[in-house]
């Protein structure tokens, strides 16, 4: 279930033009998620 949610999230982010690489360190990945959240909240 969690994996499907993650895949859905990544697909939605890709549609938004945000690319996520799972080869990066976890902290870097979380940083991208935080930036993506700030970008979407500031545009809405």
Short mmCIF file of N, CA and C in Angstrom, two decimals:
data_model
loop_
_atom_site.label_atom_id
_atom_site.label_comp_id
_atom_site.label_asym_id
_atom_site.label_seq_id
_atom_site.Cartn_x
_atom_site.Cartn_y
_atom_site.Cartn_z
N UNK A 1 0.83 -1.21 0.00
CA UNK A 1 0.00 0.00 0.00
C UNK A 1 0.87 1.27 0.00
N UNK A 2 1.86 1.27 0.90
CA UNK A 2 2.73 2.44 0.99
C UNK A 2 3.49 2.66 -0.32
N UNK A 3 3.91 1.55 -0.95
CA UNK A 3 4.66 1.68 -2.20
C UNK A 3 3.78 2.29 -3.29
N UNK A 4 2.52 1.88 -3.34
CA UNK A 4 1.62 2.44 -4.34
C UNK A 4 1.42 3.94 -4.11
N UNK A 5 1.29 4.35 -2.86
CA UNK A 5 1.13 5.77 -2.55
C UNK A 5 2.36 6.55 -2.99
N UNK A 6 3.54 5.96 -2.76
CA UNK A 6 4.79 6.62 -3.16
C UNK A 6 4.85 6.76 -4.68
N UNK A 7 4.47 5.71 -5.39
CA UNK A 7 4.47 5.76 -6.85
C UNK A 7 3.48 6.82 -7.34
N UNK A 8 2.31 6.88 -6.72
CA UNK A 8 1.32 7.89 -7.10
C UNK A 8 1.86 9.30 -6.88
N UNK A 9 2.53 9.48 -5.73
CA UNK A 9 3.11 10.78 -5.41
C UNK A 9 4.15 11.19 -6.45
N UNK A 10 5.04 10.26 -6.77
CA UNK A 10 6.09 10.54 -7.75
C UNK A 10 5.47 10.87 -9.11
N UNK A 11 4.45 10.13 -9.50
CA UNK A 11 3.81 10.39 -10.79
C UNK A 11 3.17 11.77 -10.81
N UNK A 12 2.54 12.17 -9.70
CA UNK A 12 1.94 13.50 -9.64
C UNK A 12 3.01 14.58 -9.71
N UNK A 13 4.13 14.35 -9.02
CA UNK A 13 5.21 15.34 -9.05
C UNK A 13 5.81 15.43 -10.44
N UNK A 14 5.94 14.30 -11.12
CA UNK A 14 6.48 14.31 -12.49
C UNK A 14 5.57 15.11 -13.41
N UNK A 15 4.26 14.96 -13.24
CA UNK A 15 3.31 15.71 -14.06
C UNK A 15 3.45 17.20 -13.78
N UNK A 16 3.86 17.54 -12.56
CA UNK A 16 4.05 18.94 -12.19
C UNK A 16 5.38 19.47 -12.68
N UNK A 17 6.19 18.61 -13.28
CA UNK A 17 7.48 19.03 -13.79
C UNK A 17 8.61 18.88 -12.78
N UNK A 18 8.34 18.20 -11.68
CA UNK A 18 9.37 18.00 -10.65
C UNK A 18 9.92 16.59 -10.80
N UNK A 19 11.22 16.51 -10.98
CA UNK A 19 11.86 15.20 -11.14
C UNK A 19 12.46 14.75 -9.81
N UNK A 20 12.24 13.49 -9.48
CA UNK A 20 12.78 12.94 -8.23
C UNK A 20 13.67 11.76 -8.56
N UNK A 21 14.83 11.76 -7.98
CA UNK A 21 15.76 10.65 -8.17
C UNK A 21 15.91 9.88 -6.88
N UNK A 22 15.65 8.58 -6.93
CA UNK A 22 15.74 7.76 -5.73
C UNK A 22 17.18 7.33 -5.45
N UNK A 23 18.12 7.75 -6.29
CA UNK A 23 19.51 7.39 -6.07
C UNK A 23 20.19 8.39 -5.15
N UNK A 24 19.53 9.50 -4.89
CA UNK A 24 20.11 10.52 -4.01
C UNK A 24 19.95 10.10 -2.55
N UNK A 25 20.78 10.67 -1.68
CA UNK A 25 20.65 10.38 -0.24
C UNK A 25 19.27 10.79 0.26
N UNK A 26 18.84 10.13 1.32
CA UNK A 26 17.49 10.37 1.83
C UNK A 26 17.29 11.83 2.23
N UNK A 27 18.28 12.44 2.85
CA UNK A 27 18.14 13.83 3.28
C UNK A 27 17.93 14.74 2.07
N UNK A 28 18.64 14.46 0.99
CA UNK A 28 18.50 15.25 -0.22
C UNK A 28 17.10 15.05 -0.81
N UNK A 29 16.62 13.82 -0.77
CA UNK A 29 15.28 13.50 -1.27
C UNK A 29 14.23 14.27 -0.48
N UNK A 30 14.37 14.26 0.86
CA UNK A 30 13.42 14.97 1.70
C UNK A 30 13.48 16.47 1.45
N UNK A 31 14.67 16.98 1.17
CA UNK A 31 14.83 18.40 0.88
C UNK A 31 14.05 18.76 -0.38
N UNK A 32 14.12 17.90 -1.39
CA UNK A 32 13.37 18.15 -2.62
C UNK A 32 11.87 18.13 -2.36
N UNK A 33 11.43 17.20 -1.51
CA UNK A 33 10.01 17.13 -1.16
C UNK A 33 9.58 18.42 -0.47
N UNK A 34 10.41 18.91 0.46
CA UNK A 34 10.08 20.15 1.17
C UNK A 34 10.02 21.33 0.21
N UNK A 35 10.96 21.39 -0.72
CA UNK A 35 10.96 22.48 -1.70
C UNK A 35 9.72 22.39 -2.59
N UNK A 36 9.37 21.17 -2.98
CA UNK A 36 8.19 20.97 -3.83
C UNK A 36 6.95 21.44 -3.08
N UNK A 37 6.87 21.13 -1.79
CA UNK A 37 5.72 21.56 -0.99
C UNK A 37 5.64 23.07 -0.90
N UNK A 38 6.78 23.72 -0.71
CA UNK A 38 6.80 25.18 -0.61
C UNK A 38 6.40 25.80 -1.94
N UNK A 39 6.87 25.22 -3.04
CA UNK A 39 6.54 25.75 -4.37
C UNK A 39 5.04 25.64 -4.61
N UNK A 40 4.45 24.46 -4.31
CA UNK A 40 3.03 24.30 -4.58
C UNK A 40 2.18 25.16 -3.67
N UNK A 41 2.60 25.33 -2.41
CA UNK A 41 1.80 26.13 -1.49
C UNK A 41 1.89 27.61 -1.85
N UNK A 42 3.03 28.04 -2.39
CA UNK A 42 3.19 29.46 -2.73
C UNK A 42 2.45 29.80 -4.03
N UNK A 43 2.26 28.84 -4.91
CA UNK A 43 1.57 29.11 -6.17
C UNK A 43 0.06 29.02 -6.02
N UNK A 44 -0.41 28.37 -4.96
CA UNK A 44 -1.85 28.24 -4.74
C UNK A 44 -2.37 29.34 -3.93
#
